[in-house]
Amino acid sequence: MMGAAQPGLIQRDRARLWHPYAPASPGLPLWEVEAADGVRLRLRDEDGARHDVVDAMSSWWSVIHGYRHPVLDAAAQGQLERFSHVMFGGLTHAPAVELAERLVDLAPSVSGRPALERVFLADSGSVAVEVALKLAVQFQTASGHPQRQRFLSIRGGYHGDTFAAMGVCDPVDGMHSAFPGLLAGNVFAPRPPAAASATPADMQAWVAALGDIAAAHSGELAAIIVEPVLQGAGGMHAYPAECLTALRQAADRHGLLLIFDEIATGFGRTGELFAADHAGVVPDIMCVGKALTGGYLTLAAMLCTSDIAATVSNGRAGALLHGPTFMGNPLACAVANASLGIIGDGGWRADVARINTGLVSGLAPALDLAAVREVRTIGAVGVIELHDGVDVTAVTAAAIRHGVWVRPFRNLVYTMPPYISTALDVERITAGMTAAVAEVHERVPASSGSSS
Ligand SMILES: *Cc1c(COP(=O)(O)O)cnc(C)c1O
């Protein structure tokens, strides 16, 4: 036990560490994780009190099979006994080869034949996006279009925190204003209409706007990059799958590559294995990450067609110009293979459907709260959107009191539970989210009929 004079772990953290999108602040609210098992986290707060909570976030989309999964633990231990890391320049190993084969087999295909046949293993989602953008430019150059160096994206997107990735994030809500000299140059079509309310007229207008902007800039564009069907960190915005068909057509008409960033949506989260599968659209390049290792280790991948790979390899540069130190880390690949093995068993489909049912019924009561603007779900994702910004610290603390770990942002309190969550876990999550919003953002209980 620590004496009162010794600083606790949380104080030591505050003195030394950065956290995501956070100031180096003496007052940053933090909870220590003492243990994690299945869908549960054991948290300890600054006063030493313990809180057993259900993880509603899957540690940011990644821990789809839960913490300490026996199959993933065994895969990590097994590889640890062989070797943890070797360089990938000039060397190869079974976990990386097996992972590439698995990814190609799972990825969107054309009439049952693999369409994305070449895999680049990257160390994080942002890096996979960097590699995808780089590959697109190298492809255009090798195809005789060296002037095609810019990208077309849609507003409301999020693709990561490195510079090229930031450059295709939403130009207003993203980080463009903080780095104006470094992030200019890309073009943005409007955000697609919301899946829940899109009318045929909305769709027509959006497709026309997309076509106009693609036509206006076609000579200088290398690729279109979007998060298919669900924009995540840019606002948890679900849009109609038909938009993917329009994006494919716009790309084909103007000689652009189509990049799908499936880093959040991949591996079943939206109810199909990949969000692209909702429309049967095959991109030229696809990025995956987050859930790839079941949340155990950092790993991502970029897949592309054989044609792109051959064109770039035969171009003047003669190679794809990227190669991280920890490329194809064997430990991460071994765990990814175990995670994809579980995905391959197919149980995720029933899991995601069960979770969706629980989210739909469990979040419905939140609509009665005056502070709530909208409730929406897609697959194993549930969102409560408020009219105004969330008091993140207060809602997080309130949810913990109700036994749930959530991490709201902007005006959104949202969940993407691990696939192993039972109906009861989902009930606890939705009840906790709703109660936290009610306690923090409703002065007058909605049942009194207040409309403010
Ligand atoms: C999280 C995310 C990224 C970035 O991945 P990191 O591993 O955090 O670098 C990129 N694109 C999308 C859609 C994401 O959700």
JSON list of N, CA and C and ligand atoms in Angstrom, two decimals, residues 124-126 129 158-160 227 261 263-264 290, ligand 1:
[
{"chain": "A", "resi": 124, "resn": "SER", "atom": "N", "xyz": [0.07, 0.85, -37.78]},
{"chain": "A", "resi": 124, "resn": "SER", "atom": "CA", "xyz": [-1.13, 1.46, -37.20]},
{"chain": "A", "resi": 124, "resn": "SER", "atom": "C", "xyz": [-2.06, 1.86, -38.33]},
{"chain": "A", "resi": 125, "resn": "GLY", "atom": "N", "xyz": [-3.28, 2.21, -37.98]},
{"chain": "A", "resi": 125, "resn": "GLY", "atom": "CA", "xyz": [-4.25, 2.60, -39.00]},
{"chain": "A", "resi": 125, "resn": "GLY", "atom": "C", "xyz": [-3.79, 3.81, -39.80]},
{"chain": "A", "resi": 126, "resn": "SER", "atom": "N", "xyz": [-3.29, 4.82, -39.09]},
{"chain": "A", "resi": 126, "resn": "SER", "atom": "CA", "xyz": [-2.85, 6.03, -39.78]},
{"chain": "A", "resi": 126, "resn": "SER", "atom": "C", "xyz": [-1.76, 5.71, -40.80]},
{"chain": "A", "resi": 129, "resn": "VAL", "atom": "N", "xyz": [-3.17, 4.19, -43.87]},
{"chain": "A", "resi": 129, "resn": "VAL", "atom": "CA", "xyz": [-3.76, 5.22, -44.74]},
{"chain": "A", "resi": 129, "resn": "VAL", "atom": "C", "xyz": [-2.66, 5.96, -45.49]},
{"chain": "A", "resi": 158, "resn": "TYR", "atom": "N", "xyz": [-12.87, 10.73, -41.09]},
{"chain": "A", "resi": 158, "resn": "TYR", "atom": "CA", "xyz": [-11.70, 10.65, -40.22]},
{"chain": "A", "resi": 158, "resn": "TYR", "atom": "C", "xyz": [-10.81, 9.52, -40.73]},
{"chain": "A", "resi": 159, "resn": "HIS", "atom": "N", "xyz": [-9.53, 9.82, -40.95]},
{"chain": "A", "resi": 159, "resn": "HIS", "atom": "CA", "xyz": [-8.64, 8.79, -41.49]},
{"chain": "A", "resi": 159, "resn": "HIS", "atom": "C", "xyz": [-7.33, 8.66, -40.73]},
{"chain": "A", "resi": 160, "resn": "GLY", "atom": "N", "xyz": [-7.19, 9.34, -39.60]},
{"chain": "A", "resi": 160, "resn": "GLY", "atom": "CA", "xyz": [-5.97, 9.17, -38.82]},
{"chain": "A", "resi": 160, "resn": "GLY", "atom": "C", "xyz": [-5.29, 10.49, -38.54]},
{"chain": "A", "resi": 227, "resn": "GLU", "atom": "N", "xyz": [-14.54, 6.45, -45.66]},
{"chain": "A", "resi": 227, "resn": "GLU", "atom": "CA", "xyz": [-14.95, 5.37, -44.77]},
{"chain": "A", "resi": 227, "resn": "GLU", "atom": "C", "xyz": [-16.30, 4.87, -45.31]},
{"chain": "A", "resi": 261, "resn": "ASP", "atom": "N", "xyz": [-11.45, 3.06, -46.44]},
{"chain": "A", "resi": 261, "resn": "ASP", "atom": "CA", "xyz": [-10.82, 2.98, -45.11]},
{"chain": "A", "resi": 261, "resn": "ASP", "atom": "C", "xyz": [-11.77, 2.21, -44.21]},
{"chain": "A", "resi": 263, "resn": "ILE", "atom": "N", "xyz": [-10.88, 0.74, -41.42]},
{"chain": "A", "resi": 263, "resn": "ILE", "atom": "CA", "xyz": [-10.16, 0.55, -40.16]},
{"chain": "A", "resi": 263, "resn": "ILE", "atom": "C", "xyz": [-11.13, 0.43, -38.98]},
{"chain": "A", "resi": 264, "resn": "ALA", "atom": "N", "xyz": [-12.22, 1.20, -39.00]},
{"chain": "A", "resi": 264, "resn": "ALA", "atom": "CA", "xyz": [-13.22, 1.08, -37.93]},
{"chain": "A", "resi": 264, "resn": "ALA", "atom": "C", "xyz": [-14.30, 0.07, -38.30]},
{"chain": "A", "resi": 290, "resn": "LYS", "atom": "N", "xyz": [-7.48, -1.46, -36.35]},
{"chain": "A", "resi": 290, "resn": "LYS", "atom": "CA", "xyz": [-8.26, -1.56, -35.11]},
{"chain": "A", "resi": 290, "resn": "LYS", "atom": "C", "xyz": [-8.55, -2.99, -34.63]},
{"chain": "B", "resi": 1, "resn": "LIG", "atom": "C1", "xyz": [-8.87, 4.89, -35.96]},
{"chain": "B", "resi": 1, "resn": "LIG", "atom": "C2", "xyz": [-8.95, 5.15, -37.42]},
{"chain": "B", "resi": 1, "resn": "LIG", "atom": "C3", "xyz": [-7.81, 5.45, -38.17]},
{"chain": "B", "resi": 1, "resn": "LIG", "atom": "C4", "xyz": [-6.43, 5.60, -37.54]},
{"chain": "B", "resi": 1, "resn": "LIG", "atom": "O1", "xyz": [-5.98, 4.43, -36.97]},
{"chain": "B", "resi": 1, "resn": "LIG", "atom": "P1", "xyz": [-4.81, 4.50, -35.85]},
{"chain": "B", "resi": 1, "resn": "LIG", "atom": "O2", "xyz": [-4.50, 3.06, -35.58]},
{"chain": "B", "resi": 1, "resn": "LIG", "atom": "O3", "xyz": [-5.41, 5.21, -34.68]},
{"chain": "B", "resi": 1, "resn": "LIG", "atom": "O4", "xyz": [-3.68, 5.25, -36.45]},
{"chain": "B", "resi": 1, "resn": "LIG", "atom": "C5", "xyz": [-7.96, 5.65, -39.52]},
{"chain": "B", "resi": 1, "resn": "LIG", "atom": "N1", "xyz": [-9.17, 5.55, -40.11]},
{"chain": "B", "resi": 1, "resn": "LIG", "atom": "C6", "xyz": [-10.28, 5.25, -39.44]},
{"chain": "B", "resi": 1, "resn": "LIG", "atom": "C7", "xyz": [-11.58, 5.13, -40.15]},
{"chain": "B", "resi": 1, "resn": "LIG", "atom": "C8", "xyz": [-10.23, 5.06, -38.06]},
{"chain": "B", "resi": 1, "resn": "LIG", "atom": "O5", "xyz": [-11.35, 4.80, -37.38]}
]
